[in-house]
Coordinates of C-alpha atoms and ligand atoms in Angstrom, one line a residue:
X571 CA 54.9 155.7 -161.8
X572 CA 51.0 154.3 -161.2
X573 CA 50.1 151.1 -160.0
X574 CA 47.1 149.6 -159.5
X575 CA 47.1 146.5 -157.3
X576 CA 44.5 143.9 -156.9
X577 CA 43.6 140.2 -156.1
X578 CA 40.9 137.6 -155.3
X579 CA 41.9 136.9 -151.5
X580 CA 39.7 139.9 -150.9
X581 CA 41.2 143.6 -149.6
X582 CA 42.0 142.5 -146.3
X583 CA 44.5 139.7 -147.2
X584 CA 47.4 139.8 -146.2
X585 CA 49.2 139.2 -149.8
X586 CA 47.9 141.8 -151.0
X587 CA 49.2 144.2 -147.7
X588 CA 52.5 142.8 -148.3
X589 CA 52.2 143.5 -152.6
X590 CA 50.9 147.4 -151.9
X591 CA 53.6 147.9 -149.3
X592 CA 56.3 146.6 -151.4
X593 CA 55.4 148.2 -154.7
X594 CA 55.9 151.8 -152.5
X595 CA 59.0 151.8 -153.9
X596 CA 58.0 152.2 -157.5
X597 CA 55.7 154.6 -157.2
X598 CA 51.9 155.3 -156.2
X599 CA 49.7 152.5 -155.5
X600 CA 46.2 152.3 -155.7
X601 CA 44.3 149.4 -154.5
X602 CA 41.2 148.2 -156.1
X603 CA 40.4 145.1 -154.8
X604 CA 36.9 142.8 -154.1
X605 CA 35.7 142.9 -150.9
X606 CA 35.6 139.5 -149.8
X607 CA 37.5 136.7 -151.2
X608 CA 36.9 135.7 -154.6
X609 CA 39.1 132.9 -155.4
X610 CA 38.6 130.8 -158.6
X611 CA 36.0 133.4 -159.5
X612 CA 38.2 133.3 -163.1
X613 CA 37.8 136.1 -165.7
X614 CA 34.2 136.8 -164.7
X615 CA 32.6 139.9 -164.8
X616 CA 29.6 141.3 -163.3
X617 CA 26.9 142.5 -165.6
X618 CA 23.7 141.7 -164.0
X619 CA 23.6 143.3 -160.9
X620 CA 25.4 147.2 -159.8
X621 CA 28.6 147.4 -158.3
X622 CA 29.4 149.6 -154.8
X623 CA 33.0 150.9 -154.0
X624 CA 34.0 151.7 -150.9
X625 CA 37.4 153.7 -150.1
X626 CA 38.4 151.9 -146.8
X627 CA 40.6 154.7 -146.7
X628 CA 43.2 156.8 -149.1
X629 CA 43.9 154.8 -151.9
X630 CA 42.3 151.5 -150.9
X631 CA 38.9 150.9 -152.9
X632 CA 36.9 147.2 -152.2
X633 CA 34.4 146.7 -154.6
X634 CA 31.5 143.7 -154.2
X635 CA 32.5 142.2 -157.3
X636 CA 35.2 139.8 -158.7
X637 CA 39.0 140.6 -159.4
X638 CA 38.2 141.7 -163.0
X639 CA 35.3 144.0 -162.4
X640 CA 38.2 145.5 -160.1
X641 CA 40.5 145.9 -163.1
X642 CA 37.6 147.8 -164.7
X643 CA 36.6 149.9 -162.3
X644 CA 40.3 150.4 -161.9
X645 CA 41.2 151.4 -165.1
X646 CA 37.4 153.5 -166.1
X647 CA 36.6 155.0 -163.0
X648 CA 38.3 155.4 -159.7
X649 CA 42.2 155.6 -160.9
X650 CA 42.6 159.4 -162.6
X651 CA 45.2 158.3 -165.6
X652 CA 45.5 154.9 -166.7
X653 CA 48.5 153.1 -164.8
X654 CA 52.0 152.0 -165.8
X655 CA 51.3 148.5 -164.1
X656 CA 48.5 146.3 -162.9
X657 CA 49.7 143.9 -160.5
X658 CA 47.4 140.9 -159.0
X659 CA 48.1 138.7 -155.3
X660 CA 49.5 137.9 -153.4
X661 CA 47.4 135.0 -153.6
X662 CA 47.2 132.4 -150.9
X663 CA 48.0 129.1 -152.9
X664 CA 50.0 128.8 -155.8
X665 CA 48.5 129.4 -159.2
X666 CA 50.2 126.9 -161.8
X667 CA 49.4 124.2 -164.9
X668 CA 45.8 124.2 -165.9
X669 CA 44.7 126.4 -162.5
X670 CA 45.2 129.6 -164.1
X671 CA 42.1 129.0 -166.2
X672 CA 40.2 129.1 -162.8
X673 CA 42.5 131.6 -161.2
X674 CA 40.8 134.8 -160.3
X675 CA 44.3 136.3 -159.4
X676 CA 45.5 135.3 -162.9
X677 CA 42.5 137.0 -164.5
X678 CA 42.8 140.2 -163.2
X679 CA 46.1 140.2 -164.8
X680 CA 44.6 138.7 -167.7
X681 CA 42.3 142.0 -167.9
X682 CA 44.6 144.2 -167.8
X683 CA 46.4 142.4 -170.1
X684 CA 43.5 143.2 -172.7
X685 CA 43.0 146.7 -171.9
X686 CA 47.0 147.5 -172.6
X687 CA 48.4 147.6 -169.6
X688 CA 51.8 145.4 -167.9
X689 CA 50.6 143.2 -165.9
X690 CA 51.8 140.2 -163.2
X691 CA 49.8 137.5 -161.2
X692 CA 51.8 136.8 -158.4
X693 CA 50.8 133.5 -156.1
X694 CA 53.2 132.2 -153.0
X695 CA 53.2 128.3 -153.7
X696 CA 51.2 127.2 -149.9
X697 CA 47.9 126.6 -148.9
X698 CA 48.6 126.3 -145.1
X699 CA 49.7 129.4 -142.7
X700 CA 52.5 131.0 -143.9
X701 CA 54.4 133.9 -142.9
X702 CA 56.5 135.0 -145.7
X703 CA 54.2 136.9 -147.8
X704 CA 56.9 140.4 -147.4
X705 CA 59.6 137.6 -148.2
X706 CA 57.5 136.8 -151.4
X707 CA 56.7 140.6 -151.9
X708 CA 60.6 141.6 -152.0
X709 CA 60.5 138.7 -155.5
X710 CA 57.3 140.7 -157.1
X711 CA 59.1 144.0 -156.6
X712 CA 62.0 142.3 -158.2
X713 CA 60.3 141.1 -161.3
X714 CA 58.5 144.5 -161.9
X715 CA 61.7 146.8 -161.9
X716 CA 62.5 144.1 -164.4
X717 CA 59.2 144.2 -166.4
X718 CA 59.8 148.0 -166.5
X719 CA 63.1 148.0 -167.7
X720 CA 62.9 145.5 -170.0
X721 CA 59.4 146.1 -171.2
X722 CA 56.8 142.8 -172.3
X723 CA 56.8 141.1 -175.6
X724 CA 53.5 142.1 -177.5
X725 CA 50.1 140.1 -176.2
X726 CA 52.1 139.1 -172.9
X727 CA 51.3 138.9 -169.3
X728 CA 53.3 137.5 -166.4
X729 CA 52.5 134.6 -164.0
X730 CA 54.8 134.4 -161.0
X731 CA 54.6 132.0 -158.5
X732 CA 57.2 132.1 -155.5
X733 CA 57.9 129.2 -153.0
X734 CA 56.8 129.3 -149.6
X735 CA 60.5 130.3 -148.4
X736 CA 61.9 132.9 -146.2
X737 CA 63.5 135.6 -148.6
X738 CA 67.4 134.4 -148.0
X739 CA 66.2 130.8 -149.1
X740 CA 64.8 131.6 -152.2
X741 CA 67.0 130.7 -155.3
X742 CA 67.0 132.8 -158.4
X743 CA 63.8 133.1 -160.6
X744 CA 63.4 130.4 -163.7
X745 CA 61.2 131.3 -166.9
X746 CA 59.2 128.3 -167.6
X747 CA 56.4 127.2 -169.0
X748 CA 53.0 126.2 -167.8
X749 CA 52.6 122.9 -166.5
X750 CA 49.8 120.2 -166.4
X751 CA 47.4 119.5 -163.3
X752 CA 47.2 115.5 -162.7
X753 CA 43.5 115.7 -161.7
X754 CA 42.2 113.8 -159.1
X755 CA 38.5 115.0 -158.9
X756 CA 36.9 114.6 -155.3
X757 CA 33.1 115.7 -154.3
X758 CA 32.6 116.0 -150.5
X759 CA 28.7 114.9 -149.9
X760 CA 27.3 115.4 -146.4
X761 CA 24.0 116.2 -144.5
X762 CA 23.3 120.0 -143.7
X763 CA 21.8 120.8 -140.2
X764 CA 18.2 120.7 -142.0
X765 CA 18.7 117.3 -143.0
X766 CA 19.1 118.2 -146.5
X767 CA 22.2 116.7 -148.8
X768 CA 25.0 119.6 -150.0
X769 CA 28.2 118.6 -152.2
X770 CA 31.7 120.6 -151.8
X771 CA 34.1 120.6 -154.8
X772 CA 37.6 119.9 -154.3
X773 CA 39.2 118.8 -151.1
X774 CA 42.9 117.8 -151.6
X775 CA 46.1 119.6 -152.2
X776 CA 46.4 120.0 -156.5
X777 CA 48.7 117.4 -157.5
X778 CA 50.9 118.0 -160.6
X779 CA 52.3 116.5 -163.5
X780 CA 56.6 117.1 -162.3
X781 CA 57.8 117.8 -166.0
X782 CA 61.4 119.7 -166.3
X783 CA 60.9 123.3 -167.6
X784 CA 57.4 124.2 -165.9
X785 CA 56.1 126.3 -163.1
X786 CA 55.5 123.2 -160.9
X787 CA 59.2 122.0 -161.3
X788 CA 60.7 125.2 -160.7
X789 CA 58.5 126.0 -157.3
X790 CA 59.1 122.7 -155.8
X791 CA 63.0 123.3 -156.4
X792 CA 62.6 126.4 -154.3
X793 CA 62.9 128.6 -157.4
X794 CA 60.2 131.2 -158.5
X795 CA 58.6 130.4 -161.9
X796 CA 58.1 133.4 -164.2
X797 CA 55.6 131.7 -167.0
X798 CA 54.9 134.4 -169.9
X799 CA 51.0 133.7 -170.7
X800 CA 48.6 135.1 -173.5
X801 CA 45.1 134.9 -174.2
X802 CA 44.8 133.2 -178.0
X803 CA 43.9 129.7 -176.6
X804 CA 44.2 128.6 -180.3
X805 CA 46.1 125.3 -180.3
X806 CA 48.5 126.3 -183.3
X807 CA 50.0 122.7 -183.4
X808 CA 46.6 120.8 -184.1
X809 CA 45.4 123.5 -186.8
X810 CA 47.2 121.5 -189.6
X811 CA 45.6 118.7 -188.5
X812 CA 42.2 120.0 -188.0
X813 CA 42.4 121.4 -191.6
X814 CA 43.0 117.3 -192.7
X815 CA 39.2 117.1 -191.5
X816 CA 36.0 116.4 -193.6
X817 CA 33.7 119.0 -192.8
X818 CA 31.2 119.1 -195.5
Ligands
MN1116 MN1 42.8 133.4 -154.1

């Protein structure tokens, strides 16, 4: 079995040690992965400017571009047959509710997603030190044996985020559904040394919406959320409405 393994933490996370090691078991693992972090990069992809790889050493590729360029250099250059499985993370903060949208993690999946191949985001729920990335690892190995036996619905990729819990502490995964940010925007504005204004997005933990059946819910009751995602954003509840509308 091939897998390719990736994130946006950058190649020398340690999620994404933890993910390669792991995934040993199932086969051969190639990493393709950006060379510095590139978190909430999305699904972007680099057109305008050439990419560099560099093989850190036997199997390990960092390329200077985002998580999906990585899936495409993956899957149309450096790996010799397509692989079995394309697997995204660890990432370093969880990626639930409307954050998948910005998630670089989730969009390498994403890509892979559209170029036919299994994939899974996987994201342990903490922002703050954490030592239990080979705990969350040992989860991610679980849910691909089960992704390969089992085999994805059509137009389906997987979003798994695992509570910051030693292994022995995590319960058993839930499937849910994805959950709803409760936004509290924030702008930090300060002075730079040249005495010129700069502006940093985002400061404070996400806060979400605590509904029963989503990610969020499951996590925070020490549970793993499996979420099933796809990539029609078509809201197919308000189409009959939308038809109602006077166009013309
Ligand atoms: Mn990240």
């Amino acid at each position: 079995m091939q897998i390719m393994v990736t994130n946006d933490d950058g190649i020398g996370a340690p999620g994404i040690k933890a993910l390669a090691e792991a995934l040993t078991e199932l086969g051969n693992v190639t990493v393709v992965a950006p060379d510095r972090e590139r978190s909430a990069t999305g699904h972007s992809l680099t057109l305008h400017a050439p990419l560099r790889v560099f093989e850190l050493r036997q199997g390990w590729f960092a390329v200077d571009g985002t998580p999906t360029d990585c899936v495409n250099m993956g899957l149309h250059s450096l790996l010799p047959s397509p692989p079995d499985l394309v697997v995204s993370g660890i990432n370093h903060g969880s990626n639930m509710g409307d954050d998948v949208t910005y998630s670089g993690t989730v969009a390498a999946a994403m890509e892979a997603n559209l170029m036919g191949i299994p994939s899974l985001a996987v994201s342990l729920a903490t922002y703050g030190a954490t030592e239990y990335f080979p705990d969350a690892a040992k989860i991610a190995l679980q849910v691909c044996r089960a992704m390969i036996r089992q085999g994805l619905p059509a137009d389906t990729f997987l979003n798994l985020n695992i509570p910051n819990l030693p292994f022995a502490e995590i319960k058993t995964p839930l499937i849910t559904r994805q959950g709803k940010r409760s936004f509290v925007g924030k702008i930090v504005d300060k002075i730079d040394p040249r005495g010129r204004k700069y502006y940093w997005i985002g400061s404070e933990e996400p806060s979400f919406i605590d509904d029963e059946g989503t990610d969020y819910n499951a996590v925070g009751k020490g549970h793993p959320s499996l979420t099933p995602l796809h990539l029609d954003l078509t809201n197919h509840r308000a189409l009959e409405a939308l038809k109602q509308w006077q166009l013309a």
